Each structure stands twice: as structure tokens, then as C-alpha cells.
Coordinates of C-alpha atoms and ligand atoms in Angstrom, one line a residue:
M1 CA 113.6 133.0 95.9
N2 CA 110.3 131.6 97.1
P3 CA 110.1 127.6 97.4
I4 CA 107.9 126.2 94.3
A5 CA 105.2 124.0 95.5
V6 CA 103.1 122.3 92.5
V7 CA 99.8 121.2 93.8
T8 CA 97.7 119.0 91.6
G9 CA 93.6 119.1 91.5
A10 CA 94.3 122.8 92.8
Q11 CA 91.4 124.8 91.0
R12 CA 88.6 124.3 94.0
G13 CA 87.9 122.5 97.0
I14 CA 91.1 120.9 99.0
G15 CA 93.6 121.3 96.2
F16 CA 92.9 125.3 96.5
G17 CA 92.6 125.4 100.0
I18 CA 96.3 123.7 100.0
S19 CA 97.5 126.5 97.4
S20 CA 96.0 129.2 99.2
V21 CA 97.5 128.1 102.8
L22 CA 100.9 127.6 100.9
S23 CA 100.7 130.9 98.6
Q24 CA 100.1 132.7 102.3
R25 CA 103.2 130.9 103.6
G26 CA 105.4 132.5 100.9
Y27 CA 105.6 129.5 98.3
T28 CA 105.5 130.1 94.9
V29 CA 102.5 127.8 93.9
V30 CA 102.0 126.0 90.5
L31 CA 98.1 125.1 90.2
C32 CA 97.4 122.0 88.2
D33 CA 94.1 120.8 87.1
V34 CA 92.6 119.2 84.4
D35 CA 89.8 122.0 84.0
E36 CA 91.2 124.7 82.3
A37 CA 89.2 127.5 82.7
G38 CA 88.8 126.8 86.4
V39 CA 92.5 126.6 86.9
R40 CA 93.3 129.9 84.9
Q41 CA 90.5 131.7 87.3
A42 CA 91.8 130.1 90.6
S43 CA 95.3 130.9 89.8
E44 CA 94.2 134.7 89.3
Q45 CA 93.2 134.7 92.9
L46 CA 96.7 134.0 94.2
P47 CA 98.9 136.4 93.5
G48 CA 102.3 135.5 92.4
S49 CA 101.0 131.8 91.5
H50 CA 101.1 130.1 88.1
F51 CA 99.1 127.3 86.8
R52 CA 99.2 124.6 84.2
V53 CA 96.7 122.6 82.4
L54 CA 97.2 118.7 83.6
D55 CA 95.4 115.3 83.6
V56 CA 97.3 113.6 85.8
Q57 CA 96.3 110.2 84.2
D58 CA 98.7 111.1 81.0
F59 CA 102.2 109.9 81.8
D60 CA 103.8 111.9 79.3
A61 CA 102.0 115.0 79.8
V62 CA 103.0 115.2 83.3
A63 CA 106.3 114.4 82.6
K64 CA 106.3 117.5 80.0
V65 CA 104.5 119.8 82.7
M66 CA 107.0 119.0 85.3
A67 CA 110.2 119.7 83.1
T68 CA 108.3 123.1 81.8
V69 CA 107.7 124.2 85.4
E70 CA 111.3 123.3 86.3
E71 CA 112.8 125.4 83.4
T72 CA 110.3 128.5 83.5
V73 CA 109.4 128.8 87.2
G74 CA 112.2 126.7 89.2
P75 CA 113.1 123.9 91.5
I76 CA 110.0 122.1 92.7
A77 CA 110.6 121.7 96.4
V78 CA 107.1 120.4 97.3
L79 CA 104.7 118.2 95.3
V80 CA 101.1 117.8 96.8
N81 CA 99.2 114.9 95.0
N82 CA 95.8 115.9 95.6
A83 CA 93.9 115.4 91.9
G84 CA 90.9 112.7 92.9
I85 CA 87.5 112.0 91.7
N86 CA 84.7 109.4 93.0
R87 CA 82.4 107.1 91.3
D88 CA 80.2 105.8 94.1
R89 CA 78.4 102.5 93.4
M90 CA 77.7 99.0 95.5
L91 CA 80.3 96.5 94.4
H92 CA 77.8 94.4 92.6
R93 CA 76.9 97.2 90.3
L94 CA 80.3 99.0 89.8
T95 CA 81.3 99.0 86.2
E96 CA 84.8 98.2 84.9
S97 CA 85.0 101.9 83.4
E98 CA 84.1 103.2 86.8
W99 CA 86.8 101.3 88.3
D100 CA 89.6 101.8 85.9
E101 CA 88.7 106.0 85.8
V102 CA 88.8 106.2 89.8
L103 CA 92.3 103.9 89.6
N104 CA 93.7 106.0 86.8
V105 CA 93.2 109.5 88.7
N106 CA 93.6 108.6 91.9
L107 CA 96.5 106.2 92.2
K108 CA 98.2 106.1 88.7
G109 CA 98.2 110.0 88.8
Q110 CA 100.1 110.0 91.8
F111 CA 102.5 107.6 90.5
N112 CA 102.9 109.4 87.4
C113 CA 103.9 112.6 89.3
V114 CA 106.0 110.9 91.8
R115 CA 107.6 109.2 89.0
H116 CA 108.9 112.3 87.3
V117 CA 109.5 114.6 90.5
A118 CA 111.3 112.5 92.7
P119 CA 114.4 111.8 90.2
L120 CA 114.8 115.9 90.6
M121 CA 114.3 116.0 94.2
R122 CA 117.0 112.8 94.8
Q123 CA 119.5 114.8 92.8
R124 CA 119.2 118.1 94.7
R125 CA 118.7 116.0 98.2
F126 CA 115.6 118.1 99.1
G127 CA 112.1 117.4 98.5
R128 CA 108.5 116.9 100.3
I129 CA 105.8 114.9 98.6
I130 CA 102.5 114.9 100.3
N131 CA 100.0 112.6 98.9
I132 CA 96.2 113.0 99.4
S133 CA 94.5 109.5 100.6
S134 CA 91.3 109.6 102.4
A135 CA 89.8 108.0 105.7
S136 CA 87.9 106.1 103.0
W137 CA 90.9 103.8 102.3
Q138 CA 90.3 101.5 105.4
G139 CA 86.8 100.5 103.5
N140 CA 83.8 102.3 102.9
I141 CA 80.6 101.2 101.7
G142 CA 79.7 102.1 97.8
Q143 CA 83.5 103.0 97.4
A144 CA 85.2 99.9 96.7
N145 CA 86.9 101.7 93.8
Y146 CA 87.8 104.6 95.6
A147 CA 89.0 102.8 98.9
A148 CA 91.0 100.6 96.6
S149 CA 93.0 103.3 95.0
K150 CA 93.3 105.3 98.4
A151 CA 94.7 102.6 100.3
G152 CA 96.9 102.2 96.8
V153 CA 98.3 105.9 97.8
I154 CA 99.1 104.8 101.3
G155 CA 101.4 101.4 99.8
L156 CA 103.2 104.2 97.0
T157 CA 103.6 106.8 100.2
K158 CA 105.5 104.6 102.3
T159 CA 107.4 102.9 99.6
A160 CA 108.5 106.2 98.1
A161 CA 109.5 107.5 101.9
R162 CA 111.6 104.2 102.3
E163 CA 113.4 105.0 98.8
L164 CA 113.7 108.7 99.0
A165 CA 114.7 109.0 102.6
P166 CA 118.4 108.9 102.2
F167 CA 118.2 111.6 100.0
N168 CA 116.4 114.0 102.2
V169 CA 113.0 113.8 100.4
T170 CA 110.0 113.1 102.8
V171 CA 107.0 111.5 101.5
N172 CA 103.9 111.4 103.6
A173 CA 100.0 111.0 103.1
I174 CA 97.3 113.0 104.6
C175 CA 93.7 111.2 105.2
P176 CA 91.0 114.0 105.0
G177 CA 87.9 112.8 106.8
F178 CA 84.7 115.0 105.9
I179 CA 85.5 118.4 104.2
D180 CA 83.7 120.7 102.6
S181 CA 84.4 120.9 98.8
P182 CA 82.1 120.3 95.7
M183 CA 83.0 116.5 96.1
T184 CA 80.9 116.3 99.6
R185 CA 78.4 118.9 98.4
R186 CA 76.9 116.7 96.0
L187 CA 76.0 114.1 98.2
P188 CA 72.3 113.9 98.9
P189 CA 71.2 115.5 102.1
E190 CA 70.6 112.0 104.2
A191 CA 74.2 110.9 103.2
F192 CA 75.9 114.3 104.3
E193 CA 74.0 114.3 107.7
R194 CA 75.2 110.6 108.4
M195 CA 78.7 111.7 107.6
M196 CA 78.4 115.1 109.8
A197 CA 76.9 112.7 112.6
K198 CA 80.4 110.9 112.7
I199 CA 82.5 113.7 113.5
P200 CA 83.2 113.6 117.1
M201 CA 84.4 117.6 116.7
G202 CA 80.9 118.3 115.4
R203 CA 81.8 120.4 112.4
I204 CA 82.8 119.7 108.8
G205 CA 86.3 120.2 107.8
T206 CA 87.6 123.3 106.0
P207 CA 89.9 123.0 102.9
E208 CA 92.4 124.9 104.7
D209 CA 92.3 122.4 107.9
V210 CA 93.7 120.1 105.2
G211 CA 96.2 122.9 103.9
R212 CA 97.6 124.0 107.4
V213 CA 98.8 120.2 107.8
V214 CA 100.4 120.0 104.5
A215 CA 102.2 123.4 105.5
F216 CA 103.5 121.5 108.3
L217 CA 104.9 118.6 106.4
A218 CA 106.3 120.9 103.9
S219 CA 108.0 122.9 106.5
E220 CA 111.4 122.9 108.6
D221 CA 109.3 121.6 111.3
G222 CA 108.2 118.7 109.7
A223 CA 111.6 117.8 108.4
Y224 CA 112.0 114.4 110.2
V225 CA 108.6 113.0 109.5
T226 CA 108.3 110.8 106.7
G227 CA 106.3 107.7 105.8
E228 CA 103.3 108.8 108.0
V229 CA 99.6 109.0 107.3
I230 CA 97.9 111.7 109.1
N231 CA 94.2 111.5 109.6
V232 CA 92.8 114.9 109.4
G233 CA 89.3 114.4 110.4
G234 CA 88.0 115.8 113.7
G235 CA 88.6 112.7 115.3
M236 CA 86.3 110.9 112.5
V237 CA 89.0 107.9 112.5
L238 CA 90.1 107.0 115.9
Ligands
NAD301 P1 87.0 118.3 94.2 O1 86.1 117.3 93.5 O2 86.2 119.0 94.9 O3 88.2 118.5 93.7 C1 89.1 117.9 93.1 C2 89.8 118.4 91.9 O4 90.6 117.6 90.9 C3 88.8 119.4 90.9 O5 89.6 120.8 90.8 C4 89.3 118.5 89.3 O6 89.1 119.1 88.2 C5 90.5 118.2 89.8 N1 91.0 116.9 88.7 C6 90.0 115.6 88.7 N2 90.6 114.8 87.7 C7 91.7 115.1 87.5 C8 92.7 114.9 86.5 N3 92.6 113.8 86.0 N4 93.8 115.4 86.3 C9 94.2 116.9 87.2 N5 93.0 117.4 88.0 C10 92.0 116.6 88.5 O7 87.4 117.1 95.7 P2 87.9 117.4 97.1 O8 87.0 117.0 98.0 O9 88.6 119.0 97.1 O10 89.3 116.2 96.9 C11 90.6 116.7 96.8 C12 91.5 115.2 97.2 O11 90.8 115.2 98.3 C13 90.5 114.1 96.4 O12 92.1 113.1 96.2 C14 89.8 113.4 97.2 O13 89.8 111.9 97.1 C15 90.4 113.7 98.8 N6 89.3 113.5 99.7 C16 88.4 114.4 99.9 C17 87.6 114.3 100.8 C18 86.5 115.4 101.2 O14 85.7 115.1 102.3 N7 86.2 116.3 100.4 C19 88.1 113.6 102.0 C20 89.2 112.5 101.8 C21 89.8 112.8 100.8

């Protein structure tokens, strides 16, 4: 039986790139996303994959979806917490709801998934959890909510890594730099060019650039790596 990988926010962008790479490498991928039509279509493009409609903010819904994946697809070996949103605005204009929305999806969403999957991995003495943070975790103008959520992801990752290491469950974070996705294509052209100018390798990253690092961490080659924060940004953060 192929190992099973659950990827959240998987219907497009980085999540779909991660799902494609894992699918090519022999995983049975379960694509999870809040966008029902999108996740159905995305799953149709990856032979042998499954999909679930899931809002990661909803603690009980995450519990149900993870339980049905275990019952109907099989034991979850790899969890990739990728679902994320941004609501960028300068701090003096940032609204309470923009703060809450971003923290709920980006940070609570990852907690919800780890909370419901880690106990199963612990019992089985095997698991790989990969949390998608961001280069912005170190602070970025107009992204107080986003940066706080992504810095929180690193705290969650390092704590989970310490707690789960004795059970052969690794937990790592990846910080993508500037990756080609609907999220970055929404930027105004001047902001897009400003970000491009910060990349020493001189090209935007692809979702598959991130997917291949996820595949490494999920594989036997990454078995002794835990609690790490890995930049995937063409040298953007050095
Ligand atoms: P994207 O907006 O293209 O895709 C995000 C996906 O998450 C979408 O499919 C969306 O439907 C899904 N999603 C949103 N809210 C959800 C929810 N509540 N429950 C389940 N799914 C939900 O973004 P992307 O650029 O592909 O980003 C993916 C991840 O990578 C995010 O966590 C983002 O913060 C992070 N990231 C992206 C970049 C970049 O340059 N693109 C850089 C650093 C970090």
C-alpha cells in the first residue's frame, strides 16, 4: 500500500504543487481544501488521489475529516499544513476581523490538524508533519497579522517536534520565499517587482520547488531531521 499524505489548501498554488510532487513519488494524496469545486477538479488531475472539503479553522470538522481519511483511505503517514491566507494592511489600519481571520486559518488551522493527527502518528510510532510558514515570519511591512501567524507556526513546529520526537514523528517548518501562486499574482505590479529584486537566484520559485523539499522531509532521507525551519527562497533570506 502507498503511504498516505494529507495536504491542506491543496486545490491550487503551493498546496497543489506539493500534492503533485508527492503523488509522482508514490504517495496516495488526500487533497483538502475549503473550495469544493476547486479541490474536486484538482484531485481529478492527480490519478489515485482523494479529496475532502475542509475548513481548517473548524476544530470538529478537522477531527471528522481526519477520522474518515483513516477509515476509508488508510493511516496518515504525512501531514502537510499548507492552507493559508493573507489580509495585508498597515498595522494602524488593520481591523480586528483581518487579524482574527488570518490567525484562525494560518495558526489555529495548523494546530487543529496537528492536534487530531499527531495522536494517531504517536500510537503508530511513525509520522512526518510539515508546516508551511513563510519568510515573512521575521516581520514584513503590512503583514503584522500574517507574520505573527507564521512566527506562531514556528513555535508550534518546534514544540511539536520536541514532544513527538520520542515517537519517531518528525515535525519541520518550511519558509517559502516568493513563489508563483494565485496569492503572489494578486500583488500590484510594483510590489511584485520589488519582491523579485530581493531574490539572489533571479527567478520566482515554483510550487514544485517547495514540493520537492516537502518530499525530502517526508522521505527516509529526512528521517533524522526534526524541529528545523528550512527556507526555500532562492537565497531571499540569508
Ligand atoms: P493560495 O492563495 O494560492 O492557496 C491557498 C489555498 O488554501 C487555496 O487553495 C485556498 O482555497 C486554501 N484555503 C484558504 N483558507 C482555507 C481554509 N480555511 N481551510 C482550507 N483551505 C483553505 O496561496 P499559496 O501561495 O499557494 O500559499 C500556500 C501556503 O504557502 C500558505 O500557507 C502561504 O501563507 C504560504 N506561503 C506562500 C508564499 C508565496 O510566495 N506564494 C510565500 C510564503 C508562504
